[in-house]
Amino acid sequence: MTGILRTGLERLLIVAAHGDDETLGAGGTIAKLTEAGVEVGLCVLTNDDSARSIAGMDVTDRTACIQAAASILGIKRVRINGYGDSRLDVVGQLELNRVVEREVRDFEPDMLFTTSMAELSVDHQLVSRAARIAGRPTRSSVREIRCFEVRSATDCAEASGVVPTFRPNCWEILDEPHLERKIEALRAYGKEVERWPNPRSERGVRALAEYRGSQIGADLAEAFELVRLVL
Ligand SMILES: [Zn+2]
């Protein structure tokens, strides 16, 4: 582990609305951190893709995909809740807060990653808020909170006039093997992997990593909004 910001970092908790958010948003960073010995936990609030039923597609349980992707990324602790996709507003903020607070209390993470508030997805916004509440500085072990971007959700927000848009101020440099593990984890989601030029295609994931890397003079990177850092 290199870098002063990593000193003392032992546990990272990822809080996501849907299985695949964690991989698209931070898969390379997760691979990098687990390789460096950081214990990573994943808390996913939904376990289906019922939003697809609206489009007349089959609904499937994503539990096995989430576990397979987590295993590829080196995540040991996976907690999947059974709420319905695109229905977290019905569940309500208070209940989501309680689920994430319980997770933070049990796992005691130093660091927390979640979705951004700059999203059109209500699920992503509710989960982002729940994670920030659960990780508030005076009531938790959390010293650092970062939000990741989930293409195409953040793209969709940008193209729909949602303000504010995703504005990264923190970059994690990746090596090629980290990106390869991210793409391998994405493949575990099967039909979630789209074809180019969809941003959720393998080529789209690589293109984003190259773009984020180029912003900071590196070959590959993932970008985050740094919400809080206590040193
Ligand atoms: Zn999502």
PDB file of C-alpha atoms and ligand atoms in Angstrom:
ATOM      1  CA  MET A   1       0.000   0.000   0.000  1.00  0.00           C
ATOM      2  CA  THR A   2       1.455   3.335  -0.971  1.00  0.00           C
ATOM      3  CA  GLY A   3       0.395   6.911  -0.338  1.00  0.00           C
ATOM      4  CA  ILE A   4      -0.194   8.793   2.876  1.00  0.00           C
ATOM      5  CA  LEU A   5      -3.984   8.769   2.459  1.00  0.00           C
ATOM      6  CA  ARG A   6      -3.983   5.007   2.830  1.00  0.00           C
ATOM      7  CA  THR A   7      -2.343   4.933   6.227  1.00  0.00           C
ATOM      8  CA  GLY A   8      -4.447   2.936   8.618  1.00  0.00           C
ATOM      9  CA  LEU A   9      -7.059   2.027   6.036  1.00  0.00           C
ATOM     10  CA  GLU A  10      -8.363  -1.408   6.871  1.00  0.00           C
ATOM     11  CA  ARG A  11     -12.012  -1.625   5.844  1.00  0.00           C
ATOM     12  CA  LEU A  12     -13.988  -0.178   2.944  1.00  0.00           C
ATOM     13  CA  LEU A  13     -17.768  -0.467   2.670  1.00  0.00           C
ATOM     14  CA  ILE A  14     -19.479  -0.031  -0.706  1.00  0.00           C
ATOM     15  CA  VAL A  15     -23.151   0.960  -0.499  1.00  0.00           C
ATOM     16  CA  ALA A  16     -25.027   0.504  -3.780  1.00  0.00           C
ATOM     17  CA  ALA A  17     -28.638   0.495  -4.921  1.00  0.00           C
ATOM     18  CA  HIS A  18     -28.170  -2.185  -7.567  1.00  0.00           C
ATOM     19  CA  GLY A  19     -25.750  -4.985  -8.242  1.00  0.00           C
ATOM     20  CA  ASP A  20     -23.370  -3.702 -10.947  1.00  0.00           C
ATOM     21  CA  ASP A  21     -23.238  -0.112  -9.555  1.00  0.00           C
ATOM     22  CA  GLU A  22     -20.187  -1.110  -7.485  1.00  0.00           C
ATOM     23  CA  THR A  23     -18.430  -2.686 -10.473  1.00  0.00           C
ATOM     24  CA  LEU A  24     -19.167   0.104 -12.959  1.00  0.00           C
ATOM     25  CA  GLY A  25     -18.386   2.821 -10.442  1.00  0.00           C
ATOM     26  CA  ALA A  26     -15.380   1.514  -8.547  1.00  0.00           C
ATOM     27  CA  GLY A  27     -14.511  -2.004  -9.754  1.00  0.00           C
ATOM     28  CA  GLY A  28     -10.905  -1.130 -10.602  1.00  0.00           C
ATOM     29  CA  THR A  29     -10.345   0.636  -7.292  1.00  0.00           C
ATOM     30  CA  ILE A  30     -11.916  -2.242  -5.371  1.00  0.00           C
ATOM     31  CA  ALA A  31      -9.587  -4.694  -7.145  1.00  0.00           C
ATOM     32  CA  LYS A  32      -6.619  -2.448  -6.310  1.00  0.00           C
ATOM     33  CA  LEU A  33      -7.566  -2.138  -2.640  1.00  0.00           C
ATOM     34  CA  THR A  34      -8.380  -5.807  -2.030  1.00  0.00           C
ATOM     35  CA  GLU A  35      -5.055  -6.700  -3.651  1.00  0.00           C
ATOM     36  CA  ALA A  36      -3.396  -4.347  -1.150  1.00  0.00           C
ATOM     37  CA  GLY A  37      -5.038  -6.167   1.771  1.00  0.00           C
ATOM     38  CA  VAL A  38      -7.994  -3.875   2.457  1.00  0.00           C
ATOM     39  CA  GLU A  39     -11.078  -5.745   3.656  1.00  0.00           C
ATOM     40  CA  VAL A  40     -14.002  -4.730   1.439  1.00  0.00           C
ATOM     41  CA  GLY A  41     -17.688  -5.161   2.244  1.00  0.00           C
ATOM     42  CA  LEU A  42     -20.548  -4.682  -0.198  1.00  0.00           C
ATOM     43  CA  CYS A  43     -24.096  -3.705   0.810  1.00  0.00           C
ATOM     44  CA  VAL A  44     -26.609  -3.811  -2.065  1.00  0.00           C
ATOM     45  CA  LEU A  45     -30.154  -2.635  -1.401  1.00  0.00           C
ATOM     46  CA  THR A  46     -32.004  -4.394  -4.236  1.00  0.00           C
ATOM     47  CA  ASN A  47     -31.696  -7.905  -5.614  1.00  0.00           C
ATOM     48  CA  ASP A  48     -33.793  -7.920  -8.769  1.00  0.00           C
ATOM     49  CA  ASP A  49     -34.105  -6.021 -12.009  1.00  0.00           C
ATOM     50  CA  SER A  50     -37.850  -5.495 -11.826  1.00  0.00           C
ATOM     51  CA  ALA A  51     -37.599  -2.175 -13.671  1.00  0.00           C
ATOM     52  CA  ARG A  52     -37.142  -4.369 -16.734  1.00  0.00           C
ATOM     53  CA  SER A  53     -40.611  -5.800 -16.293  1.00  0.00           C
ATOM     54  CA  ILE A  54     -41.965  -2.392 -17.239  1.00  0.00           C
ATOM     55  CA  ALA A  55     -40.314  -2.893 -20.610  1.00  0.00           C
ATOM     56  CA  GLY A  56     -41.872  -6.358 -20.879  1.00  0.00           C
ATOM     57  CA  MET A  57     -38.612  -8.179 -20.116  1.00  0.00           C
ATOM     58  CA  ASP A  58     -38.130 -11.102 -17.720  1.00  0.00           C
ATOM     59  CA  VAL A  59     -37.314 -10.241 -14.112  1.00  0.00           C
ATOM     60  CA  THR A  60     -34.383 -12.092 -12.604  1.00  0.00           C
ATOM     61  CA  ASP A  61     -32.825 -12.430  -9.177  1.00  0.00           C
ATOM     62  CA  ARG A  62     -29.354 -10.897  -9.373  1.00  0.00           C
ATOM     63  CA  THR A  63     -28.010 -12.407  -6.151  1.00  0.00           C
ATOM     64  CA  ALA A  64     -25.758 -14.951  -7.896  1.00  0.00           C
ATOM     65  CA  CYS A  65     -24.381 -12.301 -10.290  1.00  0.00           C
ATOM     66  CA  ILE A  66     -23.613  -9.918  -7.420  1.00  0.00           C
ATOM     67  CA  GLN A  67     -21.793 -12.651  -5.503  1.00  0.00           C
ATOM     68  CA  ALA A  68     -19.825 -13.746  -8.569  1.00  0.00           C
ATOM     69  CA  ALA A  69     -18.729 -10.181  -9.376  1.00  0.00           C
ATOM     70  CA  ALA A  70     -17.799  -9.562  -5.728  1.00  0.00           C
ATOM     71  CA  SER A  71     -15.680 -12.681  -5.667  1.00  0.00           C
ATOM     72  CA  ILE A  72     -13.778 -11.579  -8.805  1.00  0.00           C
ATOM     73  CA  LEU A  73     -13.053  -8.209  -7.174  1.00  0.00           C
ATOM     74  CA  GLY A  74     -11.892  -9.836  -3.914  1.00  0.00           C
ATOM     75  CA  ILE A  75     -14.866  -8.675  -1.819  1.00  0.00           C
ATOM     76  CA  LYS A  76     -15.312 -11.076   1.091  1.00  0.00           C
ATOM     77  CA  ARG A  77     -18.399  -9.708   2.813  1.00  0.00           C
ATOM     78  CA  VAL A  78     -21.573  -9.303   0.729  1.00  0.00           C
ATOM     79  CA  ARG A  79     -24.953  -8.262   2.146  1.00  0.00           C
ATOM     80  CA  ILE A  80     -27.843  -8.200  -0.337  1.00  0.00           C
ATOM     81  CA  ASN A  81     -31.189  -6.756   0.714  1.00  0.00           C
ATOM     82  CA  GLY A  82     -34.392  -7.791  -0.978  1.00  0.00           C
ATOM     83  CA  TYR A  83     -35.905  -4.467  -1.968  1.00  0.00           C
ATOM     84  CA  GLY A  84     -37.228  -4.014  -5.499  1.00  0.00           C
ATOM     85  CA  ASP A  85     -35.325  -2.212  -8.231  1.00  0.00           C
ATOM     86  CA  SER A  86     -36.658   1.330  -8.820  1.00  0.00           C
ATOM     87  CA  ARG A  87     -38.874   1.045  -5.748  1.00  0.00           C
ATOM     88  CA  LEU A  88     -36.609   2.420  -3.033  1.00  0.00           C
ATOM     89  CA  ASP A  89     -38.757   5.562  -2.835  1.00  0.00           C
ATOM     90  CA  VAL A  90     -41.594   3.329  -1.651  1.00  0.00           C
ATOM     91  CA  VAL A  91     -39.286   1.751   0.949  1.00  0.00           C
ATOM     92  CA  GLY A  92     -38.494   5.234   2.202  1.00  0.00           C
ATOM     93  CA  GLN A  93     -35.389   7.069   3.365  1.00  0.00           C
ATOM     94  CA  LEU A  94     -35.730   6.156   7.027  1.00  0.00           C
ATOM     95  CA  GLU A  95     -35.699   2.400   6.443  1.00  0.00           C
ATOM     96  CA  LEU A  96     -32.777   2.661   4.017  1.00  0.00           C
ATOM     97  CA  ASN A  97     -30.880   4.714   6.588  1.00  0.00           C
ATOM     98  CA  ARG A  98     -31.441   2.002   9.177  1.00  0.00           C
ATOM     99  CA  VAL A  99     -30.200  -0.772   6.881  1.00  0.00           C
ATOM    100  CA  VAL A 100     -27.005   1.105   6.046  1.00  0.00           C
ATOM    101  CA  GLU A 101     -26.491   2.275   9.642  1.00  0.00           C
ATOM    102  CA  ARG A 102     -26.666  -1.365  10.798  1.00  0.00           C
ATOM    103  CA  GLU A 103     -24.098  -2.303   8.162  1.00  0.00           C
ATOM    104  CA  VAL A 104     -21.741   0.508   9.234  1.00  0.00           C
ATOM    105  CA  ARG A 105     -22.130  -0.449  12.898  1.00  0.00           C
ATOM    106  CA  ASP A 106     -21.378  -4.138  12.229  1.00  0.00           C
ATOM    107  CA  PHE A 107     -18.510  -3.705   9.755  1.00  0.00           C
ATOM    108  CA  GLU A 108     -16.949  -0.499  11.180  1.00  0.00           C
ATOM    109  CA  PRO A 109     -15.486   0.754   7.874  1.00  0.00           C
ATOM    110  CA  ASP A 110     -12.840   3.492   7.702  1.00  0.00           C
ATOM    111  CA  MET A 111     -13.958   4.372   4.200  1.00  0.00           C
ATOM    112  CA  LEU A 112     -17.290   4.399   2.403  1.00  0.00           C
ATOM    113  CA  PHE A 113     -18.058   4.489  -1.342  1.00  0.00           C
ATOM    114  CA  THR A 114     -21.546   5.120  -2.700  1.00  0.00           C
ATOM    115  CA  THR A 115     -23.463   6.592  -5.632  1.00  0.00           C
ATOM    116  CA  SER A 116     -23.574  10.318  -6.383  1.00  0.00           C
ATOM    117  CA  MET A 117     -26.427  12.733  -5.744  1.00  0.00           C
ATOM    118  CA  ALA A 118     -25.881  14.025  -9.309  1.00  0.00           C
ATOM    119  CA  GLU A 119     -28.154  11.299 -10.668  1.00  0.00           C
ATOM    120  CA  LEU A 120     -31.504  10.971 -12.369  1.00  0.00           C
ATOM    121  CA  SER A 121     -32.000   7.623 -10.618  1.00  0.00           C
ATOM    122  CA  VAL A 122     -34.037   8.105  -7.452  1.00  0.00           C
ATOM    123  CA  ASP A 123     -32.651   4.799  -6.112  1.00  0.00           C
ATOM    124  CA  HIS A 124     -29.108   6.152  -6.456  1.00  0.00           C
ATOM    125  CA  GLN A 125     -29.981   9.413  -4.717  1.00  0.00           C
ATOM    126  CA  LEU A 126     -31.739   7.703  -1.803  1.00  0.00           C
ATOM    127  CA  VAL A 127     -28.864   5.270  -1.296  1.00  0.00           C
ATOM    128  CA  SER A 128     -26.298   8.072  -1.490  1.00  0.00           C
ATOM    129  CA  ARG A 129     -28.163   9.975   1.192  1.00  0.00           C
ATOM    130  CA  ALA A 130     -28.528   6.879   3.394  1.00  0.00           C
ATOM    131  CA  ALA A 131     -24.787   6.188   3.136  1.00  0.00           C
ATOM    132  CA  ARG A 132     -23.881   9.760   4.110  1.00  0.00           C
ATOM    133  CA  ILE A 133     -26.255   9.642   7.058  1.00  0.00           C
ATOM    134  CA  ALA A 134     -24.902   6.280   8.216  1.00  0.00           C
ATOM    135  CA  GLY A 135     -21.340   7.559   7.805  1.00  0.00           C
ATOM    136  CA  ARG A 136     -21.765  10.888   9.560  1.00  0.00           C
ATOM    137  CA  PRO A 137     -18.564  11.891  11.296  1.00  0.00           C
ATOM    138  CA  THR A 138     -19.633  12.008  14.911  1.00  0.00           C
ATOM    139  CA  ARG A 139     -21.620   8.778  14.886  1.00  0.00           C
ATOM    140  CA  SER A 140     -19.496   6.326  12.892  1.00  0.00           C
ATOM    141  CA  SER A 141     -16.005   4.990  12.240  1.00  0.00           C
ATOM    142  CA  VAL A 142     -16.023   6.457   8.697  1.00  0.00           C
ATOM    143  CA  ARG A 143     -13.157   8.868   7.907  1.00  0.00           C
ATOM    144  CA  GLU A 144     -13.557   9.079   4.159  1.00  0.00           C
ATOM    145  CA  ILE A 145     -16.590   9.111   1.850  1.00  0.00           C
ATOM    146  CA  ARG A 146     -16.411   9.034  -1.935  1.00  0.00           C
ATOM    147  CA  CYS A 147     -19.137   8.922  -4.579  1.00  0.00           C
ATOM    148  CA  PHE A 148     -18.540   7.012  -7.801  1.00  0.00           C
ATOM    149  CA  GLU A 149     -20.048   7.510 -11.262  1.00  0.00           C
ATOM    150  CA  VAL A 150     -22.313   4.857 -12.749  1.00  0.00           C
ATOM    151  CA  ARG A 151     -22.470   5.155 -16.477  1.00  0.00           C
ATOM    152  CA  SER A 152     -25.063   5.371 -18.007  1.00  0.00           C
ATOM    153  CA  ALA A 153     -26.926   6.752 -14.964  1.00  0.00           C
ATOM    154  CA  THR A 154     -24.633   9.769 -14.541  1.00  0.00           C
ATOM    155  CA  ASP A 155     -24.571  10.344 -18.328  1.00  0.00           C
ATOM    156  CA  CYS A 156     -28.338  10.263 -18.324  1.00  0.00           C
ATOM    157  CA  ALA A 157     -28.450  12.905 -15.599  1.00  0.00           C
ATOM    158  CA  GLU A 158     -26.020  15.096 -17.513  1.00  0.00           C
ATOM    159  CA  ALA A 159     -28.045  14.791 -20.700  1.00  0.00           C
ATOM    160  CA  SER A 160     -31.269  15.577 -18.851  1.00  0.00           C
ATOM    161  CA  GLY A 161     -30.242  18.870 -17.333  1.00  0.00           C
ATOM    162  CA  VAL A 162     -29.903  17.506 -13.782  1.00  0.00           C
ATOM    163  CA  VAL A 163     -27.936  19.950 -11.633  1.00  0.00           C
ATOM    164  CA  PRO A 164     -25.403  19.509 -10.206  1.00  0.00           C
ATOM    165  CA  THR A 165     -23.669  17.104 -12.567  1.00  0.00           C
ATOM    166  CA  PHE A 166     -21.039  14.575 -11.486  1.00  0.00           C
ATOM    167  CA  ARG A 167     -17.908  16.590 -10.698  1.00  0.00           C
ATOM    168  CA  PRO A 168     -14.903  14.473  -9.789  1.00  0.00           C
ATOM    169  CA  ASN A 169     -12.226  15.863  -7.491  1.00  0.00           C
ATOM    170  CA  CYS A 170     -10.486  12.593  -6.641  1.00  0.00           C
ATOM    171  CA  TRP A 171      -8.834  10.081  -8.975  1.00  0.00           C
ATOM    172  CA  GLU A 172      -7.618   6.563  -8.298  1.00  0.00           C
ATOM    173  CA  ILE A 173      -4.879   5.511 -10.732  1.00  0.00           C
ATOM    174  CA  LEU A 174      -5.329   1.971 -12.014  1.00  0.00           C
ATOM    175  CA  ASP A 175      -3.009  -0.557 -13.590  1.00  0.00           C
ATOM    176  CA  GLU A 176      -4.139  -2.673 -16.515  1.00  0.00           C
ATOM    177  CA  PRO A 177      -4.814  -5.777 -14.317  1.00  0.00           C
ATOM    178  CA  HIS A 178      -7.211  -3.721 -12.154  1.00  0.00           C
ATOM    179  CA  LEU A 179      -9.181  -2.679 -15.240  1.00  0.00           C
ATOM    180  CA  GLU A 180      -9.194  -6.251 -16.501  1.00  0.00           C
ATOM    181  CA  ARG A 181     -10.663  -7.454 -13.218  1.00  0.00           C
ATOM    182  CA  LYS A 182     -13.311  -4.747 -13.413  1.00  0.00           C
ATOM    183  CA  ILE A 183     -14.292  -5.907 -16.904  1.00  0.00           C
ATOM    184  CA  GLU A 184     -14.260  -9.558 -15.784  1.00  0.00           C
ATOM    185  CA  ALA A 185     -16.567  -8.661 -12.853  1.00  0.00           C
ATOM    186  CA  LEU A 186     -18.870  -6.819 -15.248  1.00  0.00           C
ATOM    187  CA  ARG A 187     -19.102  -9.972 -17.371  1.00  0.00           C
ATOM    188  CA  ALA A 188     -20.454 -11.793 -14.291  1.00  0.00           C
ATOM    189  CA  TYR A 189     -23.577  -9.655 -14.721  1.00  0.00           C
ATOM    190  CA  GLY A 190     -24.218 -11.272 -18.103  1.00  0.00           C
ATOM    191  CA  LYS A 191     -26.985  -9.434 -19.835  1.00  0.00           C
ATOM    192  CA  GLU A 192     -26.164  -6.190 -18.040  1.00  0.00           C
ATOM    193  CA  VAL A 193     -23.131  -5.883 -20.296  1.00  0.00           C
ATOM    194  CA  GLU A 194     -24.196  -3.979 -23.368  1.00  0.00           C
ATOM    195  CA  ARG A 195     -22.648  -3.465 -26.784  1.00  0.00           C
ATOM    196  CA  TRP A 196     -20.560  -0.501 -27.826  1.00  0.00           C
ATOM    197  CA  PRO A 197     -21.354   2.433 -28.022  1.00  0.00           C
ATOM    198  CA  ASN A 198     -23.339   1.815 -24.834  1.00  0.00           C
ATOM    199  CA  PRO A 199     -21.242   3.119 -21.897  1.00  0.00           C
ATOM    200  CA  ARG A 200     -21.870  -0.187 -20.078  1.00  0.00           C
ATOM    201  CA  SER A 201     -20.063  -2.139 -22.785  1.00  0.00           C
ATOM    202  CA  GLU A 202     -16.555  -3.442 -22.179  1.00  0.00           C
ATOM    203  CA  ARG A 203     -15.230  -0.872 -24.627  1.00  0.00           C
ATOM    204  CA  GLY A 204     -17.224   1.844 -22.856  1.00  0.00           C
ATOM    205  CA  VAL A 205     -15.703   0.877 -19.493  1.00  0.00           C
ATOM    206  CA  ARG A 206     -12.199   0.988 -20.964  1.00  0.00           C
ATOM    207  CA  ALA A 207     -12.895   4.303 -22.702  1.00  0.00           C
ATOM    208  CA  LEU A 208     -13.999   5.890 -19.413  1.00  0.00           C
ATOM    209  CA  ALA A 209     -10.918   4.577 -17.563  1.00  0.00           C
ATOM    210  CA  GLU A 210      -8.682   6.012 -20.297  1.00  0.00           C
ATOM    211  CA  TYR A 211     -10.519   9.344 -20.236  1.00  0.00           C
ATOM    212  CA  ARG A 212     -10.353   9.629 -16.439  1.00  0.00           C
ATOM    213  CA  GLY A 213      -6.689   8.648 -16.555  1.00  0.00           C
ATOM    214  CA  SER A 214      -5.912  11.236 -19.224  1.00  0.00           C
ATOM    215  CA  GLN A 215      -7.354  13.969 -16.999  1.00  0.00           C
ATOM    216  CA  ILE A 216      -4.531  13.419 -14.524  1.00  0.00           C
ATOM    217  CA  GLY A 217      -1.720  12.282 -16.812  1.00  0.00           C
ATOM    218  CA  ALA A 218      -2.149   8.557 -16.156  1.00  0.00           C
ATOM    219  CA  ASP A 219      -3.031   5.714 -18.513  1.00  0.00           C
ATOM    220  CA  LEU A 220      -6.058   4.536 -16.520  1.00  0.00           C
ATOM    221  CA  ALA A 221      -8.088   5.818 -13.569  1.00  0.00           C
ATOM    222  CA  GLU A 222     -11.456   5.912 -11.873  1.00  0.00           C
ATOM    223  CA  ALA A 223     -12.867   9.252 -10.750  1.00  0.00           C
ATOM    224  CA  PHE A 224     -14.792  10.088  -7.578  1.00  0.00           C
ATOM    225  CA  GLU A 225     -16.443  12.972  -5.794  1.00  0.00           C
ATOM    226  CA  LEU A 226     -14.654  13.190  -2.467  1.00  0.00           C
ATOM    227  CA  VAL A 227     -17.309  14.074   0.111  1.00  0.00           C
ATOM    228  CA  ARG A 228     -15.198  13.963   3.271  1.00  0.00           C
ATOM    229  CA  LEU A 229     -11.696  13.041   4.312  1.00  0.00           C
ATOM    230  CA  VAL A 230     -10.463  13.087   7.907  1.00  0.00           C
ATOM    231  CA  LEU A 231      -6.700  12.652   8.312  1.00  0.00           C
TER     232      LEU A 231
HETATM  233 ZN    ZN B   1     -27.844   1.489 -10.218  1.00  0.00          ZN
END
